[in-house]
Amino acid sequence: MKILMVCLGNICRSPLAHGLLRDKAQDRIEVDSAGTGNWHEGEAPDHRMIRTARKHGVDISDLRARTFVVEDFERFDLIYVMDESNYDNVVKLARNENDVKKVHLLLSLIDDINETEVPDPYFGGDAGFEHVYKLVDAATDVIIKQQL
Ligand code: 4NP
């Protein structure tokens, strides 16, 4: 199984999802992440996201941002996006119905939740990063359960 996590900048939400699933899946799932925007290409995750992850025992400092490319539809079985705008940006690049079927909102994995999007924490405070951690932690738990 190959899973790609996608957000806007690939420096906050999707690197956290990448690092968390990488740790939980060990070698059972191939995981990567990408952003639909290219502003942060080659950069390490935002220091606030690195700090929040580290607080929970997850090291994401080795990850580097890259931009989503159309070939990702071939490389990955599932593409999880953080919000509706990520969904639109990724689906715009889909070449066929099979590509579209691979794209899902990450929070669609969680049944008992009112939220549908992992909110962008970039312009907010520390509480936003902690909230992202809780949502992504719960969603990646579901992925692991589904793969067992
Ligand atoms: P991310 O957060 O999509 O979770 O990585 C963002 C990072 C950077 C920007 C926006 C969102 N930005 O506008 O530079």
Tab-separated table of C-alpha atoms and ligand atoms in Angstrom:
chain	number	residue	atom	x	y	z
A	1	MET	CA	0.000	0.000	0.000
A	2	LYS	CA	1.295	3.451	-0.970
A	3	ILE	CA	-0.257	6.538	0.598
A	4	LEU	CA	0.356	10.216	-0.169
A	5	MET	CA	-0.611	13.002	2.270
A	6	VAL	CA	-1.322	16.392	0.670
A	7	CYS	CA	-1.839	19.924	1.995
A	8	LEU	CA	-1.132	23.414	0.622
A	9	GLY	CA	2.458	24.164	1.626
A	10	ASN	CA	3.739	20.692	2.640
A	11	ILE	CA	5.326	22.271	5.713
A	12	CYS	CA	2.599	21.898	8.398
A	13	ARG	CA	-0.260	19.408	8.060
A	14	SER	CA	0.895	16.876	5.462
A	15	PRO	CA	4.437	16.413	6.858
A	16	LEU	CA	2.860	15.682	10.242
A	17	ALA	CA	0.529	13.113	8.634
A	18	HIS	CA	3.532	11.683	6.754
A	19	GLY	CA	5.682	11.378	9.899
A	20	LEU	CA	2.899	9.993	12.087
A	21	LEU	CA	1.847	7.326	9.583
A	22	ARG	CA	5.486	6.454	8.865
A	23	ASP	CA	6.055	5.779	12.574
A	24	LYS	CA	2.801	3.851	13.066
A	25	ALA	CA	3.067	1.728	9.903
A	26	GLN	CA	6.768	0.899	10.280
A	27	ASP	CA	7.514	-0.637	6.863
A	28	ARG	CA	4.000	-1.880	6.081
A	29	ILE	CA	2.908	1.245	4.192
A	30	GLU	CA	4.946	3.413	1.835
A	31	VAL	CA	4.216	7.015	2.864
A	32	ASP	CA	5.056	10.368	1.300
A	33	SER	CA	3.666	13.905	1.372
A	34	ALA	CA	3.392	16.854	-1.002
A	35	GLY	CA	1.903	20.353	-1.269
A	36	THR	CA	-0.305	21.731	-4.012
A	37	GLY	CA	1.691	25.005	-3.812
A	38	ASN	CA	5.421	25.290	-4.514
A	39	TRP	CA	6.425	28.207	-2.245
A	40	HIS	CA	8.216	26.008	0.290
A	41	GLU	CA	9.844	23.480	-2.081
A	42	GLY	CA	12.904	21.915	-0.412
A	43	GLU	CA	12.165	23.375	3.019
A	44	ALA	CA	11.961	21.493	6.311
A	45	PRO	CA	8.590	21.502	8.096
A	46	ASP	CA	7.540	24.665	9.959
A	47	HIS	CA	9.402	24.800	13.297
A	48	ARG	CA	6.066	24.973	15.174
A	49	MET	CA	4.924	21.705	13.572
A	50	ILE	CA	8.309	20.076	14.276
A	51	ARG	CA	8.000	21.164	17.922
A	52	THR	CA	4.421	19.913	18.317
A	53	ALA	CA	5.293	16.543	16.750
A	54	ARG	CA	8.409	16.212	18.927
A	55	LYS	CA	6.310	16.855	22.026
A	56	HIS	CA	4.392	13.693	21.100
A	57	GLY	CA	7.537	11.676	20.314
A	58	VAL	CA	7.424	12.030	16.517
A	59	ASP	CA	10.429	13.365	14.590
A	60	ILE	CA	9.526	15.044	11.274
A	61	SER	CA	12.635	17.238	10.993
A	62	ASP	CA	14.125	15.140	8.143
A	63	LEU	CA	11.171	15.752	5.795
A	64	ARG	CA	11.481	18.251	2.912
A	65	ALA	CA	8.643	19.951	1.062
A	66	ARG	CA	7.852	19.088	-2.525
A	67	THR	CA	5.050	19.968	-4.920
A	68	PHE	CA	2.323	17.519	-5.947
A	69	VAL	CA	2.844	16.294	-9.525
A	70	VAL	CA	0.510	14.430	-11.859
A	71	GLU	CA	2.753	11.319	-11.679
A	72	ASP	CA	1.715	10.996	-8.019
A	73	PHE	CA	-1.571	9.536	-9.289
A	74	GLU	CA	0.453	6.599	-10.635
A	75	ARG	CA	2.822	6.220	-7.686
A	76	PHE	CA	0.154	6.114	-4.949
A	77	ASP	CA	-2.912	3.974	-4.193
A	78	LEU	CA	-4.519	6.562	-1.916
A	79	ILE	CA	-4.148	10.345	-1.733
A	80	TYR	CA	-5.390	11.976	1.478
A	81	VAL	CA	-5.970	15.739	1.409
A	82	MET	CA	-6.417	17.988	4.446
A	83	ASP	CA	-9.155	20.346	3.215
A	84	GLU	CA	-11.628	21.016	0.424
A	85	SER	CA	-9.322	23.425	-1.382
A	86	ASN	CA	-6.538	20.793	-1.432
A	87	TYR	CA	-9.164	18.386	-2.819
A	88	ASP	CA	-10.072	20.780	-5.635
A	89	ASN	CA	-6.421	21.504	-6.464
A	90	VAL	CA	-5.517	17.799	-6.672
A	91	VAL	CA	-8.644	16.708	-8.547
A	92	LYS	CA	-8.053	19.486	-11.128
A	93	LEU	CA	-4.915	17.559	-12.156
A	94	ALA	CA	-6.656	14.163	-12.371
A	95	ARG	CA	-6.525	12.607	-15.837
A	96	ASN	CA	-9.384	10.154	-15.434
A	97	GLU	CA	-11.994	8.818	-13.021
A	98	ASN	CA	-9.523	6.339	-11.542
A	99	ASP	CA	-7.253	9.229	-10.468
A	100	VAL	CA	-10.215	11.047	-8.885
A	101	LYS	CA	-11.226	7.918	-6.936
A	102	LYS	CA	-7.862	7.858	-5.165
A	103	VAL	CA	-8.410	11.293	-3.542
A	104	HIS	CA	-10.134	11.527	-0.146
A	105	LEU	CA	-10.444	14.036	2.684
A	106	LEU	CA	-8.309	12.697	5.556
A	107	LEU	CA	-11.082	13.296	8.104
A	108	SER	CA	-13.537	11.191	6.073
A	109	LEU	CA	-11.777	8.271	7.805
A	110	ILE	CA	-13.234	9.306	11.179
A	111	ASP	CA	-16.941	8.563	11.746
A	112	ASP	CA	-17.698	10.307	15.035
A	113	ILE	CA	-16.452	13.791	14.206
A	114	ASN	CA	-18.173	17.034	13.182
A	115	GLU	CA	-15.160	18.452	11.367
A	116	THR	CA	-14.509	17.637	7.706
A	117	GLU	CA	-11.235	19.548	7.237
A	118	VAL	CA	-7.864	19.647	9.008
A	119	PRO	CA	-7.597	23.438	9.437
A	120	ASP	CA	-4.550	25.285	8.151
A	121	PRO	CA	-2.555	26.241	11.297
A	122	TYR	CA	0.009	28.426	9.488
A	123	PHE	CA	-1.345	31.857	10.452
A	124	GLY	CA	-2.552	30.910	13.932
A	125	GLY	CA	-1.079	30.111	17.348
A	126	ASP	CA	0.207	26.973	19.080
A	127	ALA	CA	-3.298	25.695	19.860
A	128	GLY	CA	-3.919	25.303	16.128
A	129	PHE	CA	-0.894	23.036	15.771
A	130	GLU	CA	-1.988	20.910	18.731
A	131	HIS	CA	-5.484	20.623	17.215
A	132	VAL	CA	-3.974	19.479	13.898
A	133	TYR	CA	-1.961	16.882	15.811
A	134	LYS	CA	-5.078	15.434	17.480
A	135	LEU	CA	-7.018	15.182	14.205
A	136	VAL	CA	-4.150	13.674	12.214
A	137	ASP	CA	-3.279	11.270	15.046
A	138	ALA	CA	-6.871	9.956	15.100
A	139	ALA	CA	-7.084	9.635	11.306
A	140	THR	CA	-3.762	7.805	10.975
A	141	ASP	CA	-4.911	5.382	13.706
A	142	VAL	CA	-7.876	4.490	11.448
A	143	ILE	CA	-5.548	3.890	8.465
A	144	ILE	CA	-3.497	1.457	10.565
A	145	LYS	CA	-6.629	-0.387	11.753
A	146	GLN	CA	-7.859	-0.674	8.150
A	147	GLN	CA	-4.550	-2.145	7.013
A	148	LEU	CA	-4.440	-4.848	9.716
B	1	4NP	P1	0.253	23.580	5.241
B	1	4NP	O1	0.253	25.071	5.820
B	1	4NP	O2	-0.593	23.626	3.981
B	1	4NP	O3	-0.396	22.780	6.326
B	1	4NP	O4	1.682	23.218	4.979
B	1	4NP	C1	0.627	26.182	5.063
B	1	4NP	C2	1.951	26.522	4.921
B	1	4NP	C3	2.308	27.634	4.215
B	1	4NP	C4	1.335	28.428	3.631
B	1	4NP	C5	0.009	28.089	3.775
B	1	4NP	C6	-0.336	26.956	4.474
B	1	4NP	N1	1.700	29.601	2.925
B	1	4NP	O5	0.806	30.369	2.540
B	1	4NP	O6	2.913	29.850	2.720
